[in-house]
Amino acid sequence: MSTTEYQVTGMTCGHCEMSVREEVEQIAGVESVDVSAKTGRLVVTAEKALDDSDVLAAVEEAGYSAVRA
Amino acid sequence: MSTTEYQVTGMTCGHCEMSVREEVEQIAGVESVDVSAKTGRLVVTAEKALDDSDVLAAVEEAGYSAVRA
């Protein structure tokens, strides 16, 4: 089990959170996604360590940018 | 043809605009919907004058509140 935290820029509301969640949940091995527009915090729990680049690409696909926190 | 303007509170992003647009477009007779999260302005064009209460209810259904401008 691996939990990783990212900082996302540009989310403003619950719809934004949902967009990020939907993209990140599609990454193979992801078990839970916790995301807050208010803090910009994205916490991803997966079976094993994910490639950061996959998570960052998923966030970009949703229309936002992120960095590993 | 009737064009009516409303002021919507609480929209923060394009997803919010889309939520409002989708609900308002479902009102019978609506021909076009122009909505801006930035200004909160919602302009509805319909075949004939709409009931304000129908428009306000649609905005509430989307999760926001509005008044006739």
JSON list of C-alpha atoms in Angstrom, two decimals:
[
{"chain": "A", "resi": 1, "resn": "MET", "atom": "CA", "xyz": [0.00, 0.00, 0.00]},
{"chain": "A", "resi": 2, "resn": "SER", "atom": "CA", "xyz": [1.29, 3.42, -0.94]},
{"chain": "A", "resi": 3, "resn": "THR", "atom": "CA", "xyz": [-0.08, 6.86, -0.13]},
{"chain": "A", "resi": 4, "resn": "THR", "atom": "CA", "xyz": [1.19, 9.90, -1.98]},
{"chain": "A", "resi": 5, "resn": "GLU", "atom": "CA", "xyz": [0.28, 13.55, -1.69]},
{"chain": "A", "resi": 6, "resn": "TYR", "atom": "CA", "xyz": [0.14, 16.18, -4.40]},
{"chain": "A", "resi": 7, "resn": "GLN", "atom": "CA", "xyz": [-0.68, 19.87, -4.52]},
{"chain": "A", "resi": 8, "resn": "VAL", "atom": "CA", "xyz": [-3.15, 20.81, -7.25]},
{"chain": "A", "resi": 9, "resn": "THR", "atom": "CA", "xyz": [-3.60, 24.32, -8.60]},
{"chain": "A", "resi": 10, "resn": "GLY", "atom": "CA", "xyz": [-6.78, 25.76, -10.06]},
{"chain": "A", "resi": 11, "resn": "MET", "atom": "CA", "xyz": [-9.61, 23.79, -8.50]},
{"chain": "A", "resi": 12, "resn": "THR", "atom": "CA", "xyz": [-12.39, 26.08, -7.32]},
{"chain": "A", "resi": 13, "resn": "CYS", "atom": "CA", "xyz": [-15.37, 23.89, -6.47]},
{"chain": "A", "resi": 14, "resn": "GLY", "atom": "CA", "xyz": [-16.80, 20.44, -5.98]},
{"chain": "A", "resi": 15, "resn": "HIS", "atom": "CA", "xyz": [-17.10, 19.94, -9.74]},
{"chain": "A", "resi": 16, "resn": "CYS", "atom": "CA", "xyz": [-13.38, 20.51, -10.05]},
{"chain": "A", "resi": 17, "resn": "GLU", "atom": "CA", "xyz": [-12.71, 17.96, -7.31]},
{"chain": "A", "resi": 18, "resn": "MET", "atom": "CA", "xyz": [-14.93, 15.48, -9.12]},
{"chain": "A", "resi": 19, "resn": "SER", "atom": "CA", "xyz": [-13.06, 15.99, -12.40]},
{"chain": "A", "resi": 20, "resn": "VAL", "atom": "CA", "xyz": [-9.72, 15.31, -10.74]},
{"chain": "A", "resi": 21, "resn": "ARG", "atom": "CA", "xyz": [-11.08, 12.34, -8.81]},
{"chain": "A", "resi": 22, "resn": "GLU", "atom": "CA", "xyz": [-12.55, 10.74, -11.94]},
{"chain": "A", "resi": 23, "resn": "GLU", "atom": "CA", "xyz": [-9.28, 10.97, -13.84]},
{"chain": "A", "resi": 24, "resn": "VAL", "atom": "CA", "xyz": [-7.03, 9.79, -11.01]},
{"chain": "A", "resi": 25, "resn": "GLU", "atom": "CA", "xyz": [-9.33, 6.87, -10.18]},
{"chain": "A", "resi": 26, "resn": "GLN", "atom": "CA", "xyz": [-8.72, 5.54, -13.68]},
{"chain": "A", "resi": 27, "resn": "ILE", "atom": "CA", "xyz": [-5.04, 4.87, -12.96]},
{"chain": "A", "resi": 28, "resn": "ALA", "atom": "CA", "xyz": [-4.47, 1.16, -12.51]},
{"chain": "A", "resi": 29, "resn": "GLY", "atom": "CA", "xyz": [-3.94, 0.19, -8.87]},
{"chain": "A", "resi": 30, "resn": "VAL", "atom": "CA", "xyz": [-5.55, 3.28, -7.34]},
{"chain": "A", "resi": 31, "resn": "GLU", "atom": "CA", "xyz": [-7.65, 2.37, -4.31]},
{"chain": "A", "resi": 32, "resn": "SER", "atom": "CA", "xyz": [-8.72, 5.74, -2.97]},
{"chain": "A", "resi": 33, "resn": "VAL", "atom": "CA", "xyz": [-8.55, 9.39, -3.90]},
{"chain": "A", "resi": 34, "resn": "ASP", "atom": "CA", "xyz": [-9.01, 12.23, -1.47]},
{"chain": "A", "resi": 35, "resn": "VAL", "atom": "CA", "xyz": [-9.13, 15.69, -3.03]},
{"chain": "A", "resi": 36, "resn": "SER", "atom": "CA", "xyz": [-10.02, 19.15, -1.74]},
{"chain": "A", "resi": 37, "resn": "ALA", "atom": "CA", "xyz": [-10.61, 22.24, -3.86]},
{"chain": "A", "resi": 38, "resn": "LYS", "atom": "CA", "xyz": [-10.24, 24.34, -0.72]},
{"chain": "A", "resi": 39, "resn": "THR", "atom": "CA", "xyz": [-6.72, 23.23, 0.13]},
{"chain": "A", "resi": 40, "resn": "GLY", "atom": "CA", "xyz": [-5.65, 21.90, -3.29]},
{"chain": "A", "resi": 41, "resn": "ARG", "atom": "CA", "xyz": [-4.55, 18.71, -1.54]},
{"chain": "A", "resi": 42, "resn": "LEU", "atom": "CA", "xyz": [-4.76, 15.45, -3.45]},
{"chain": "A", "resi": 43, "resn": "VAL", "atom": "CA", "xyz": [-4.02, 12.23, -1.61]},
{"chain": "A", "resi": 44, "resn": "VAL", "atom": "CA", "xyz": [-3.83, 9.04, -3.63]},
{"chain": "A", "resi": 45, "resn": "THR", "atom": "CA", "xyz": [-3.70, 5.59, -2.09]},
{"chain": "A", "resi": 46, "resn": "ALA", "atom": "CA", "xyz": [-2.71, 2.69, -4.31]},
{"chain": "A", "resi": 47, "resn": "GLU", "atom": "CA", "xyz": [-1.84, -0.99, -4.06]},
{"chain": "A", "resi": 48, "resn": "LYS", "atom": "CA", "xyz": [1.77, -0.14, -4.79]},
{"chain": "A", "resi": 49, "resn": "ALA", "atom": "CA", "xyz": [3.72, 3.02, -5.49]},
{"chain": "A", "resi": 50, "resn": "LEU", "atom": "CA", "xyz": [2.43, 4.87, -8.54]},
{"chain": "A", "resi": 51, "resn": "ASP", "atom": "CA", "xyz": [4.47, 6.76, -11.08]},
{"chain": "A", "resi": 52, "resn": "ASP", "atom": "CA", "xyz": [4.11, 10.43, -10.22]},
{"chain": "A", "resi": 53, "resn": "SER", "atom": "CA", "xyz": [4.00, 11.16, -13.92]},
{"chain": "A", "resi": 54, "resn": "ASP", "atom": "CA", "xyz": [0.81, 9.10, -14.27]},
{"chain": "A", "resi": 55, "resn": "VAL", "atom": "CA", "xyz": [-0.88, 11.03, -11.48]},
{"chain": "A", "resi": 56, "resn": "LEU", "atom": "CA", "xyz": [0.29, 14.40, -12.78]},
{"chain": "A", "resi": 57, "resn": "ALA", "atom": "CA", "xyz": [-0.90, 13.47, -16.29]},
{"chain": "A", "resi": 58, "resn": "ALA", "atom": "CA", "xyz": [-4.32, 12.50, -14.91]},
{"chain": "A", "resi": 59, "resn": "VAL", "atom": "CA", "xyz": [-4.64, 15.84, -13.12]},
{"chain": "A", "resi": 60, "resn": "GLU", "atom": "CA", "xyz": [-3.68, 17.65, -16.32]},
{"chain": "A", "resi": 61, "resn": "GLU", "atom": "CA", "xyz": [-6.23, 15.62, -18.23]},
{"chain": "A", "resi": 62, "resn": "ALA", "atom": "CA", "xyz": [-8.84, 16.99, -15.82]},
{"chain": "A", "resi": 63, "resn": "GLY", "atom": "CA", "xyz": [-7.64, 20.50, -16.66]},
{"chain": "A", "resi": 64, "resn": "TYR", "atom": "CA", "xyz": [-5.46, 21.35, -13.66]},
{"chain": "A", "resi": 65, "resn": "SER", "atom": "CA", "xyz": [-1.81, 21.22, -12.74]},
{"chain": "A", "resi": 66, "resn": "ALA", "atom": "CA", "xyz": [-0.16, 19.52, -9.81]},
{"chain": "A", "resi": 67, "resn": "VAL", "atom": "CA", "xyz": [3.17, 18.90, -8.13]},
{"chain": "A", "resi": 68, "resn": "ARG", "atom": "CA", "xyz": [4.26, 16.18, -5.74]},
{"chain": "A", "resi": 69, "resn": "ALA", "atom": "CA", "xyz": [3.84, 17.58, -2.21]},
{"chain": "B", "resi": 1, "resn": "MET", "atom": "CA", "xyz": [-38.94, 35.83, -28.55]},
{"chain": "B", "resi": 2, "resn": "SER", "atom": "CA", "xyz": [-38.10, 36.83, -25.00]},
{"chain": "B", "resi": 3, "resn": "THR", "atom": "CA", "xyz": [-34.74, 37.48, -23.37]},
{"chain": "B", "resi": 4, "resn": "THR", "atom": "CA", "xyz": [-34.42, 37.65, -19.61]},
{"chain": "B", "resi": 5, "resn": "GLU", "atom": "CA", "xyz": [-31.45, 38.28, -17.38]},
{"chain": "B", "resi": 6, "resn": "TYR", "atom": "CA", "xyz": [-30.72, 36.85, -13.96]},
{"chain": "B", "resi": 7, "resn": "GLN", "atom": "CA", "xyz": [-27.93, 37.22, -11.43]},
{"chain": "B", "resi": 8, "resn": "VAL", "atom": "CA", "xyz": [-26.59, 33.92, -10.12]},
{"chain": "B", "resi": 9, "resn": "THR", "atom": "CA", "xyz": [-24.63, 33.55, -6.89]},
{"chain": "B", "resi": 10, "resn": "GLY", "atom": "CA", "xyz": [-22.04, 30.88, -6.17]},
{"chain": "B", "resi": 11, "resn": "MET", "atom": "CA", "xyz": [-20.68, 29.81, -9.55]},
{"chain": "B", "resi": 12, "resn": "THR", "atom": "CA", "xyz": [-16.89, 29.59, -9.50]},
{"chain": "B", "resi": 13, "resn": "CYS", "atom": "CA", "xyz": [-15.83, 27.85, -12.69]},
{"chain": "B", "resi": 14, "resn": "GLY", "atom": "CA", "xyz": [-16.76, 26.45, -16.06]},
{"chain": "B", "resi": 15, "resn": "HIS", "atom": "CA", "xyz": [-18.19, 23.32, -14.46]},
{"chain": "B", "resi": 16, "resn": "CYS", "atom": "CA", "xyz": [-20.59, 25.52, -12.49]},
{"chain": "B", "resi": 17, "resn": "GLU", "atom": "CA", "xyz": [-21.62, 27.32, -15.69]},
{"chain": "B", "resi": 18, "resn": "MET", "atom": "CA", "xyz": [-22.24, 23.97, -17.35]},
{"chain": "B", "resi": 19, "resn": "SER", "atom": "CA", "xyz": [-24.41, 22.77, -14.45]},
{"chain": "B", "resi": 20, "resn": "VAL", "atom": "CA", "xyz": [-26.59, 25.87, -14.66]},
{"chain": "B", "resi": 21, "resn": "ARG", "atom": "CA", "xyz": [-26.74, 25.71, -18.46]},
{"chain": "B", "resi": 22, "resn": "GLU", "atom": "CA", "xyz": [-27.82, 22.06, -18.44]},
{"chain": "B", "resi": 23, "resn": "GLU", "atom": "CA", "xyz": [-30.68, 22.69, -16.02]},
{"chain": "B", "resi": 24, "resn": "VAL", "atom": "CA", "xyz": [-31.94, 25.88, -17.67]},
{"chain": "B", "resi": 25, "resn": "GLU", "atom": "CA", "xyz": [-31.82, 24.33, -21.16]},
{"chain": "B", "resi": 26, "resn": "GLN", "atom": "CA", "xyz": [-34.32, 21.72, -19.98]},
{"chain": "B", "resi": 27, "resn": "ILE", "atom": "CA", "xyz": [-37.06, 24.33, -19.52]},
{"chain": "B", "resi": 28, "resn": "ALA", "atom": "CA", "xyz": [-39.59, 24.06, -22.36]},
{"chain": "B", "resi": 29, "resn": "GLY", "atom": "CA", "xyz": [-39.23, 26.85, -24.91]},
{"chain": "B", "resi": 30, "resn": "VAL", "atom": "CA", "xyz": [-35.65, 27.83, -24.04]},
{"chain": "B", "resi": 31, "resn": "GLU", "atom": "CA", "xyz": [-33.64, 28.57, -27.17]},
{"chain": "B", "resi": 32, "resn": "SER", "atom": "CA", "xyz": [-30.35, 29.81, -25.80]},
{"chain": "B", "resi": 33, "resn": "VAL", "atom": "CA", "xyz": [-28.56, 30.16, -22.49]},
{"chain": "B", "resi": 34, "resn": "ASP", "atom": "CA", "xyz": [-25.62, 32.45, -21.87]},
{"chain": "B", "resi": 35, "resn": "VAL", "atom": "CA", "xyz": [-23.98, 32.10, -18.48]},
{"chain": "B", "resi": 36, "resn": "SER", "atom": "CA", "xyz": [-20.79, 33.43, -16.90]},
{"chain": "B", "resi": 37, "resn": "ALA", "atom": "CA", "xyz": [-19.25, 32.29, -13.64]},
{"chain": "B", "resi": 38, "resn": "LYS", "atom": "CA", "xyz": [-17.10, 35.42, -13.67]},
{"chain": "B", "resi": 39, "resn": "THR", "atom": "CA", "xyz": [-19.95, 37.90, -13.69]},
{"chain": "B", "resi": 40, "resn": "GLY", "atom": "CA", "xyz": [-22.73, 35.64, -12.40]},
{"chain": "B", "resi": 41, "resn": "ARG", "atom": "CA", "xyz": [-24.84, 36.80, -15.35]},
{"chain": "B", "resi": 42, "resn": "LEU", "atom": "CA", "xyz": [-27.37, 34.37, -16.81]},
{"chain": "B", "resi": 43, "resn": "VAL", "atom": "CA", "xyz": [-29.20, 35.38, -19.98]},
{"chain": "B", "resi": 44, "resn": "VAL", "atom": "CA", "xyz": [-32.01, 33.14, -21.17]},
{"chain": "B", "resi": 45, "resn": "THR", "atom": "CA", "xyz": [-33.67, 33.47, -24.54]},
{"chain": "B", "resi": 46, "resn": "ALA", "atom": "CA", "xyz": [-36.92, 31.65, -25.11]},
{"chain": "B", "resi": 47, "resn": "GLU", "atom": "CA", "xyz": [-39.71, 31.41, -27.68]},
{"chain": "B", "resi": 48, "resn": "LYS", "atom": "CA", "xyz": [-42.01, 33.30, -25.35]},
{"chain": "B", "resi": 49, "resn": "ALA", "atom": "CA", "xyz": [-41.69, 34.79, -21.86]},
{"chain": "B", "resi": 50, "resn": "LEU", "atom": "CA", "xyz": [-40.75, 32.19, -19.25]},
{"chain": "B", "resi": 51, "resn": "ASP", "atom": "CA", "xyz": [-41.94, 32.03, -15.69]},
{"chain": "B", "resi": 52, "resn": "ASP", "atom": "CA", "xyz": [-39.13, 33.41, -13.56]},
{"chain": "B", "resi": 53, "resn": "SER", "atom": "CA", "xyz": [-39.93, 30.75, -10.99]},
{"chain": "B", "resi": 54, "resn": "ASP", "atom": "CA", "xyz": [-39.07, 28.02, -13.51]},
{"chain": "B", "resi": 55, "resn": "VAL", "atom": "CA", "xyz": [-35.70, 29.58, -14.23]},
{"chain": "B", "resi": 56, "resn": "LEU", "atom": "CA", "xyz": [-34.92, 30.19, -10.56]},
{"chain": "B", "resi": 57, "resn": "ALA", "atom": "CA", "xyz": [-35.91, 26.60, -9.75]},
{"chain": "B", "resi": 58, "resn": "ALA", "atom": "CA", "xyz": [-33.59, 25.30, -12.50]},
{"chain": "B", "resi": 59, "resn": "VAL", "atom": "CA", "xyz": [-30.69, 27.32, -11.10]},
{"chain": "B", "resi": 60, "resn": "GLU", "atom": "CA", "xyz": [-31.41, 25.98, -7.62]},
{"chain": "B", "resi": 61, "resn": "GLU", "atom": "CA", "xyz": [-31.55, 22.46, -9.02]},
{"chain": "B", "resi": 62, "resn": "ALA", "atom": "CA", "xyz": [-28.00, 23.05, -10.27]},
{"chain": "B", "resi": 63, "resn": "GLY", "atom": "CA", "xyz": [-26.99, 24.05, -6.76]},
{"chain": "B", "resi": 64, "resn": "TYR", "atom": "CA", "xyz": [-26.94, 27.85, -6.99]},
{"chain": "B", "resi": 65, "resn": "SER", "atom": "CA", "xyz": [-29.26, 30.73, -6.25]},
{"chain": "B", "resi": 66, "resn": "ALA", "atom": "CA", "xyz": [-30.42, 33.50, -8.56]},
{"chain": "B", "resi": 67, "resn": "VAL", "atom": "CA", "xyz": [-32.55, 36.60, -8.74]},
{"chain": "B", "resi": 68, "resn": "ARG", "atom": "CA", "xyz": [-34.12, 38.33, -11.70]},
{"chain": "B", "resi": 69, "resn": "ALA", "atom": "CA", "xyz": [-31.71, 41.09, -12.78]}
]
